[in-house]
Short mmCIF file of C-alpha atoms in Angstrom, two decimals:
data_model
loop_
_atom_site.label_atom_id
_atom_site.label_comp_id
_atom_site.label_asym_id
_atom_site.label_seq_id
_atom_site.Cartn_x
_atom_site.Cartn_y
_atom_site.Cartn_z
CA UNK A 1 -9.88 3.87 -15.23
CA UNK A 2 -12.08 1.74 -17.53
CA UNK A 3 -14.84 3.93 -18.90
CA UNK A 4 -17.60 1.32 -18.33
CA UNK A 5 -16.47 0.93 -14.72
CA UNK A 6 -16.44 4.71 -14.35
CA UNK A 7 -19.98 4.98 -15.69
CA UNK A 8 -21.22 2.18 -13.46
CA UNK A 9 -19.91 3.87 -10.37
CA UNK A 10 -21.41 7.16 -11.36
CA UNK A 11 -24.86 5.30 -11.65
CA UNK A 12 -24.14 4.04 -8.18
CA UNK A 13 -23.96 7.71 -6.94
CA UNK A 14 -20.19 7.93 -6.88
CA UNK A 15 -18.50 11.24 -7.31
CA UNK A 16 -14.90 11.62 -8.49
CA UNK A 17 -13.29 14.23 -6.29
CA UNK A 18 -10.09 13.91 -8.21
CA UNK A 19 -8.10 11.19 -10.06
CA UNK A 20 -7.35 9.44 -6.82
CA UNK A 21 -10.50 9.94 -4.68
CA UNK A 22 -13.96 8.33 -5.20
CA UNK A 23 -16.64 9.54 -2.80
CA UNK A 24 -20.07 8.23 -2.04
CA UNK A 25 -23.05 9.71 -0.04
CA UNK A 26 -22.71 9.16 3.69
CA UNK A 27 -24.00 5.70 4.60
CA UNK A 28 -27.19 5.33 6.58
CA UNK A 29 -27.34 3.12 9.80
CA UNK A 30 -24.93 0.26 10.49
CA UNK A 31 -21.69 0.68 8.60
CA UNK A 32 -19.84 -2.60 9.65
CA UNK A 33 -19.79 -3.93 6.08
CA UNK A 34 -18.07 -1.62 3.64
CA UNK A 35 -17.05 -1.68 -0.06
CA UNK A 36 -14.68 0.76 -1.73
CA UNK A 37 -13.83 1.52 -5.34
CA UNK A 38 -10.12 2.48 -5.57
CA UNK A 39 -8.48 4.79 -7.99
CA UNK A 40 -5.10 5.67 -6.44
CA UNK A 41 -3.71 2.10 -7.04
CA UNK A 42 -3.18 0.42 -10.36
CA UNK A 43 -2.13 -3.04 -11.66
CA UNK A 44 0.92 -3.95 -13.61
CA UNK A 45 0.62 -7.38 -15.17
CA UNK A 46 3.80 -9.32 -15.84
CA UNK A 47 3.39 -12.34 -18.09
CA UNK A 48 5.57 -14.69 -20.09
CA UNK A 49 7.59 -17.85 -19.35
CA UNK A 50 10.51 -15.79 -17.89
CA UNK A 51 8.33 -13.42 -15.75
CA UNK A 52 9.29 -15.20 -12.47
CA UNK A 53 13.05 -15.05 -13.33
CA UNK A 54 12.87 -11.35 -14.13
CA UNK A 55 10.99 -10.47 -10.96
CA UNK A 56 13.33 -12.58 -8.76
CA UNK A 57 16.29 -10.42 -9.84
CA UNK A 58 14.45 -7.11 -9.20
CA UNK A 59 12.26 -7.31 -6.10
CA UNK A 60 12.84 -7.82 -2.40
CA UNK A 61 10.40 -10.68 -1.76
CA UNK A 62 11.08 -14.25 -2.97
CA UNK A 63 8.95 -14.98 -6.05
CA UNK A 64 9.11 -18.67 -5.24
CA UNK A 65 7.09 -18.03 -2.03
CA UNK A 66 4.27 -16.58 -3.98
CA UNK A 67 1.56 -18.89 -5.07
CA UNK A 68 -2.14 -18.73 -6.05
CA UNK A 69 -3.02 -18.91 -2.41
CA UNK A 70 -0.28 -16.64 -0.95
CA UNK A 71 0.72 -13.20 -2.18
CA UNK A 72 3.24 -10.84 -0.71
CA UNK A 73 4.24 -7.26 0.10
CA UNK A 74 7.46 -6.22 -1.56
CA UNK A 75 9.56 -3.40 -2.97
CA UNK A 76 11.47 -2.66 -6.13
CA UNK A 77 14.65 -0.72 -5.29
CA UNK A 78 17.34 1.26 -6.95
CA UNK A 79 21.07 0.10 -6.84
CA UNK A 80 21.55 2.03 -3.50
CA UNK A 81 18.83 -0.09 -1.93
CA UNK A 82 16.18 2.68 -1.82
CA UNK A 83 12.62 1.62 -2.53
CA UNK A 84 11.32 3.00 -5.84
CA UNK A 85 7.95 1.56 -5.06
CA UNK A 86 6.28 -0.72 -2.73
CA UNK A 87 3.63 -3.16 -4.07
CA UNK A 88 1.34 -6.17 -3.47
CA UNK A 89 2.10 -9.21 -5.71
CA UNK A 90 -0.54 -11.81 -6.56
CA UNK A 91 -0.05 -14.85 -8.81
CA UNK A 92 -2.69 -16.14 -11.10
CA UNK A 93 -2.55 -19.03 -13.50
CA UNK A 94 -0.90 -17.05 -16.26
CA UNK A 95 0.40 -13.84 -14.75
CA UNK A 96 1.83 -11.98 -11.77
CA UNK A 97 -0.29 -9.03 -10.82
CA UNK A 98 1.55 -6.12 -9.11
CA UNK A 99 -0.68 -3.68 -7.28
CA UNK A 100 1.14 -0.39 -6.72
CA UNK A 101 0.54 3.35 -6.53
CA UNK A 102 -0.90 4.63 -9.91
CA UNK A 103 1.65 7.49 -10.05
CA UNK A 104 4.55 5.06 -9.79
CA UNK A 105 3.34 2.39 -12.28
CA UNK A 106 5.04 3.85 -15.37
CA UNK A 107 8.33 4.35 -13.44
CA UNK A 108 8.38 0.69 -12.32
CA UNK A 109 7.37 -0.49 -15.71
CA UNK A 110 10.25 1.40 -17.33
CA UNK A 111 12.76 0.06 -14.84
CA UNK A 112 11.66 -3.51 -15.33
CA UNK A 113 11.69 -3.04 -19.13
CA UNK A 114 15.41 -2.26 -18.89
CA UNK A 115 16.12 -5.75 -17.68
CA UNK A 116 14.02 -7.81 -20.11
CA UNK A 117 16.49 -7.90 -22.94
CA UNK A 118 15.67 -11.04 -24.84
CA UNK A 119 13.61 -12.69 -22.05
CA UNK A 120 10.06 -13.80 -22.70
CA UNK A 121 8.33 -11.20 -20.53
CA UNK A 122 5.54 -8.81 -21.15
CA UNK A 123 4.59 -5.85 -19.04
CA UNK A 124 1.08 -4.41 -19.28
CA UNK A 125 -0.42 -1.40 -17.64
CA UNK A 126 -3.78 -2.94 -16.67
CA UNK A 127 -5.48 0.29 -15.62
CA UNK A 128 -8.11 -0.03 -18.39
CA UNK A 129 -8.60 -3.75 -17.99
CA UNK A 130 -8.56 -4.46 -14.26
CA UNK A 131 -10.51 -2.72 -11.45
CA UNK A 132 -9.67 -2.63 -7.74
CA UNK A 133 -12.38 -3.04 -5.07
CA UNK A 134 -11.79 -3.10 -1.28
CA UNK A 135 -14.11 -5.06 0.94
CA UNK A 136 -14.10 -4.73 4.81
CA UNK A 137 -16.13 -6.39 7.44
CA UNK A 138 -15.50 -4.57 10.75
CA UNK A 139 -15.08 -6.69 13.89
CA UNK A 140 -15.18 -9.83 11.80
CA UNK A 141 -12.28 -12.15 12.78
CA UNK A 142 -10.36 -13.68 9.92
CA UNK A 143 -7.45 -15.99 10.77
CA UNK A 144 -6.15 -16.47 7.25
CA UNK A 145 -2.44 -15.44 6.88
CA UNK A 146 -1.60 -11.81 6.05
CA UNK A 147 -1.43 -11.44 2.19
CA UNK A 148 -3.26 -14.76 1.68
CA UNK A 149 -4.64 -14.64 -1.85
CA UNK A 150 -7.34 -16.34 -3.85
CA UNK A 151 -6.67 -16.44 -7.64
CA UNK A 152 -9.84 -18.18 -8.93
CA UNK A 153 -12.70 -16.10 -10.36
CA UNK A 154 -12.07 -13.07 -8.08
CA UNK A 155 -8.43 -12.58 -7.46
CA UNK A 156 -7.91 -11.10 -4.03
CA UNK A 157 -5.30 -10.54 -1.30
CA UNK A 158 -5.90 -10.19 2.50
CA UNK A 159 -4.70 -6.94 4.01
CA UNK A 160 -5.26 -7.28 7.76
CA UNK A 161 -3.65 -9.86 10.13
CA UNK A 162 -6.97 -10.30 12.14
CA UNK A 163 -9.91 -8.56 10.36
CA UNK A 164 -11.73 -9.40 7.18
CA UNK A 165 -10.19 -6.88 4.79
CA UNK A 166 -9.45 -7.83 1.15
CA UNK A 167 -8.41 -6.17 -1.99
CA UNK A 168 -10.09 -7.59 -5.12
CA UNK A 169 -8.65 -7.43 -8.70
CA UNK A 170 -11.39 -7.84 -11.28
CA UNK A 171 -12.24 -7.23 -14.89
CA UNK A 172 -14.72 -4.30 -15.43
CA UNK A 173 -17.48 -6.83 -16.13
CA UNK A 174 -16.77 -8.92 -13.04
CA UNK A 175 -16.39 -5.74 -10.95
CA UNK A 176 -19.86 -4.58 -11.84
CA UNK A 177 -21.29 -7.94 -11.01
CA UNK A 178 -19.41 -8.30 -7.82
CA UNK A 179 -20.15 -4.80 -6.63
CA UNK A 180 -23.91 -5.36 -7.21
CA UNK A 181 -24.00 -8.66 -5.36
CA UNK A 182 -22.13 -7.25 -2.31
CA UNK A 183 -24.24 -4.05 -2.12
CA UNK A 184 -27.68 -5.47 -3.11
CA UNK A 185 -27.48 -8.96 -1.57
CA UNK A 186 -24.78 -8.93 1.08
CA UNK A 187 -25.48 -5.43 2.58
CA UNK A 188 -22.12 -3.85 2.02
CA UNK A 189 -22.28 -0.06 1.90
CA UNK A 190 -20.12 2.07 -0.49
CA UNK A 191 -17.64 4.20 1.28
CA UNK A 192 -15.11 6.97 0.27
CA UNK A 193 -11.85 5.62 -1.08
CA UNK A 194 -9.95 7.89 1.37
CA UNK A 195 -11.32 5.75 4.15
CA UNK A 196 -9.70 2.69 2.65
CA UNK A 197 -6.46 4.67 2.56
CA UNK A 198 -6.99 5.42 6.32
CA UNK A 199 -7.35 1.63 6.96
CA UNK A 200 -4.12 1.02 4.90
CA UNK A 201 -2.30 3.36 7.18
CA UNK A 202 -3.71 1.80 10.33
CA UNK A 203 -2.52 -1.57 9.09
CA UNK A 204 0.94 -0.22 8.38
CA UNK A 205 1.02 -0.54 4.58
CA UNK A 206 3.76 1.75 3.49
CA UNK A 207 2.54 3.02 0.10
CA UNK A 208 5.05 5.39 -1.55
CA UNK A 209 4.49 8.37 -3.86
CA UNK A 210 6.49 10.37 -6.36
CA UNK A 211 7.59 12.53 -3.39
CA UNK A 212 8.81 9.62 -1.23
CA UNK A 213 10.12 7.30 -3.95
CA UNK A 214 13.76 6.40 -3.52
CA UNK A 215 13.91 7.96 -0.06
CA UNK A 216 14.01 4.86 2.16
CA UNK A 217 15.50 1.42 2.30
CA UNK A 218 12.84 -1.31 2.78
CA UNK A 219 13.69 -1.84 6.51
CA UNK A 220 12.82 1.77 7.21
CA UNK A 221 9.29 0.92 5.92
CA UNK A 222 9.05 -2.20 8.11
CA UNK A 223 8.97 -4.47 5.03
CA UNK A 224 11.18 -6.89 6.92
CA UNK A 225 8.56 -7.17 9.67
CA UNK A 226 5.80 -7.66 7.13
CA UNK A 227 7.57 -10.57 5.28
CA UNK A 228 8.31 -8.32 2.21
CA UNK A 229 12.12 -8.99 2.26
CA UNK A 230 13.80 -12.39 1.63
CA UNK A 231 17.36 -12.53 3.00
CA UNK A 232 17.99 -15.96 1.44
CA UNK A 233 16.88 -15.57 -2.12
CA UNK A 234 20.10 -14.32 -3.61
CA UNK A 235 20.98 -11.27 -5.62
CA UNK A 236 18.58 -8.57 -6.77
CA UNK A 237 18.92 -4.85 -7.48
CA UNK A 238 19.75 -3.06 -4.19
CA UNK A 239 20.24 -6.33 -2.32
CA UNK A 240 23.78 -5.57 -1.03
CA UNK A 241 22.68 -2.45 0.89
CA UNK A 242 19.57 -4.10 2.25
CA UNK A 243 21.43 -7.28 3.32
CA UNK A 244 24.20 -5.19 4.95
CA UNK A 245 21.67 -3.22 6.98
CA UNK A 246 20.08 -6.59 8.11
CA UNK A 247 23.23 -8.31 9.17
CA UNK A 248 24.90 -5.26 10.84
CA UNK A 249 21.90 -4.46 13.00
CA UNK A 250 18.76 -2.33 12.94
CA UNK A 251 18.17 0.48 10.43
CA UNK A 252 18.77 3.97 11.88
CA UNK A 253 15.22 4.92 10.95
CA UNK A 254 11.98 3.07 11.40
CA UNK A 255 8.36 3.47 10.42
CA UNK A 256 5.71 4.22 13.10
CA UNK A 257 1.96 4.63 13.18
CA UNK A 258 0.99 7.99 14.59
CA UNK A 259 -1.97 10.23 15.28
CA UNK A 260 -2.10 14.01 15.14
CA UNK A 261 -4.88 16.39 16.28
CA UNK A 262 -5.12 18.32 12.99
CA UNK A 263 -7.95 18.84 10.48
CA UNK A 264 -5.38 19.26 7.71
CA UNK A 265 -3.37 16.12 6.99
CA UNK A 266 0.35 17.00 6.53
CA UNK A 267 1.79 16.28 3.08
CA UNK A 268 4.36 13.57 2.33
CA UNK A 269 7.86 14.57 3.58
CA UNK A 270 6.53 17.11 6.17
CA UNK A 271 9.31 17.49 8.70
CA UNK A 272 8.74 16.11 12.29
CA UNK A 273 10.67 17.62 15.21
CA UNK A 274 11.22 16.32 18.69
CA UNK A 275 11.30 18.67 21.73
CA UNK A 276 13.43 16.11 23.56
CA UNK A 277 16.12 15.84 20.87
CA UNK A 278 19.09 18.02 20.07
CA UNK A 279 18.55 17.62 16.35
CA UNK A 280 18.51 20.70 14.08
CA UNK A 281 14.85 21.74 14.07
CA UNK A 282 15.12 22.50 10.38
CA UNK A 283 16.15 18.91 9.64
CA UNK A 284 14.06 17.27 12.35
CA UNK A 285 14.05 13.64 13.47
CA UNK A 286 11.74 12.29 10.82
CA UNK A 287 9.25 12.82 8.03
CA UNK A 288 5.63 11.99 7.23
CA UNK A 289 5.21 9.10 4.72
CA UNK A 290 1.39 9.06 4.55
CA UNK A 291 -1.39 10.83 6.28
CA UNK A 292 -5.19 10.60 6.08
CA UNK A 293 -8.00 12.30 7.93
CA UNK A 294 -11.15 10.29 8.85
CA UNK A 295 -13.90 11.21 11.39
CA UNK A 296 -11.72 13.94 12.95
CA UNK A 297 -8.85 11.59 13.40
CA UNK A 298 -5.64 12.12 11.41
CA UNK A 299 -3.56 8.88 11.23
CA UNK A 300 -0.06 8.89 9.79
CA UNK A 301 2.74 6.67 8.94
CA UNK A 302 5.91 8.33 9.83
CA UNK A 303 9.68 7.45 9.54
CA UNK A 304 11.74 8.47 12.57
CA UNK A 305 15.34 8.24 13.76
CA UNK A 306 15.30 5.41 16.21
CA UNK A 307 15.64 6.65 19.77
CA UNK A 308 16.96 4.10 22.41
CA UNK A 309 14.72 5.75 25.01
CA UNK A 310 11.66 6.04 22.82
CA UNK A 311 10.92 9.20 24.83
CA UNK A 312 9.61 11.34 22.02
CA UNK A 313 7.89 14.69 22.20
CA UNK A 314 6.87 14.95 18.52
CA UNK A 315 5.23 17.69 16.58
CA UNK A 316 5.10 19.01 12.96
CA UNK A 317 7.79 21.56 12.25
CA UNK A 318 5.51 23.79 10.13
CA UNK A 319 2.58 23.39 12.62
CA UNK A 320 4.19 23.10 16.04
CA UNK A 321 0.78 23.30 17.86
CA UNK A 322 -0.01 19.90 16.27
CA UNK A 323 1.33 17.32 18.63
CA UNK A 324 2.04 13.81 17.32
CA UNK A 325 1.33 10.61 19.39
CA UNK A 326 2.82 7.30 18.51
CA UNK A 327 0.33 4.31 18.36
CA UNK A 328 0.75 0.60 18.40
CA UNK A 329 1.26 -0.71 14.86
#
């Protein structure tokens, strides 16, 4: 994280709980307008005249569908069609900006670097030069398309199909000005970055981690439902497996939004068992992808074996008293 941005946030009463979590004092009064400083995500900038060609051959979404007004969710996969990382992709006048989990940025950068060869492409870890800010207005309808973007002045991407929730990508100088304007003049209240992660889970954004990287094909993460896979763009790494799954029918596993009555969010890859299934309890019927606690509610994204009856009786294998309820995603 940029040192000037870090110092600014400290002056705004932020506390850095760890490398991925930025906390603020509990807000007072109405909290319908919220602002978040994010540290668990980072930005990989892809520039050069061959940048679009390189990306088209390596990612699941169609680079030609991405413009300065429309971004996309997508994934970069290994040859077996397993997602190395999911990402949000935004286009500006001179670059593609890939927002992805900070812990996977270097892995993705190295994978892309392998395919550059003599192409005119530059890959830049922009952790020191770009800052990420989340802005959310609760109960504020917003009918712009999902992943709509705005590339002028304050590059951003819309993260909710109905509500006003945007992720902004800003230089440290612009980030400080933007934050001050939103807090001092517009009434937005700083909130913990973990709450933004909670909102991502509720929206169904399938962020991966080092623990879940290369575990799932994109359809198991609902990328097809979120417009993050093009089945007409042609070849890219992992495309054969992804296309075969699409044309032969549904994937055997699917991602669900779930809730669990626990005060300790389960880790990634925690095993889920089903009392109604005959599966081996040690193997279970699924795993936790992401989990986050907020106001005594633990929301999770979980990947389950698809049951035709959808008659699940789910619980955590290592904490069987904690029952899991599926929610509408």
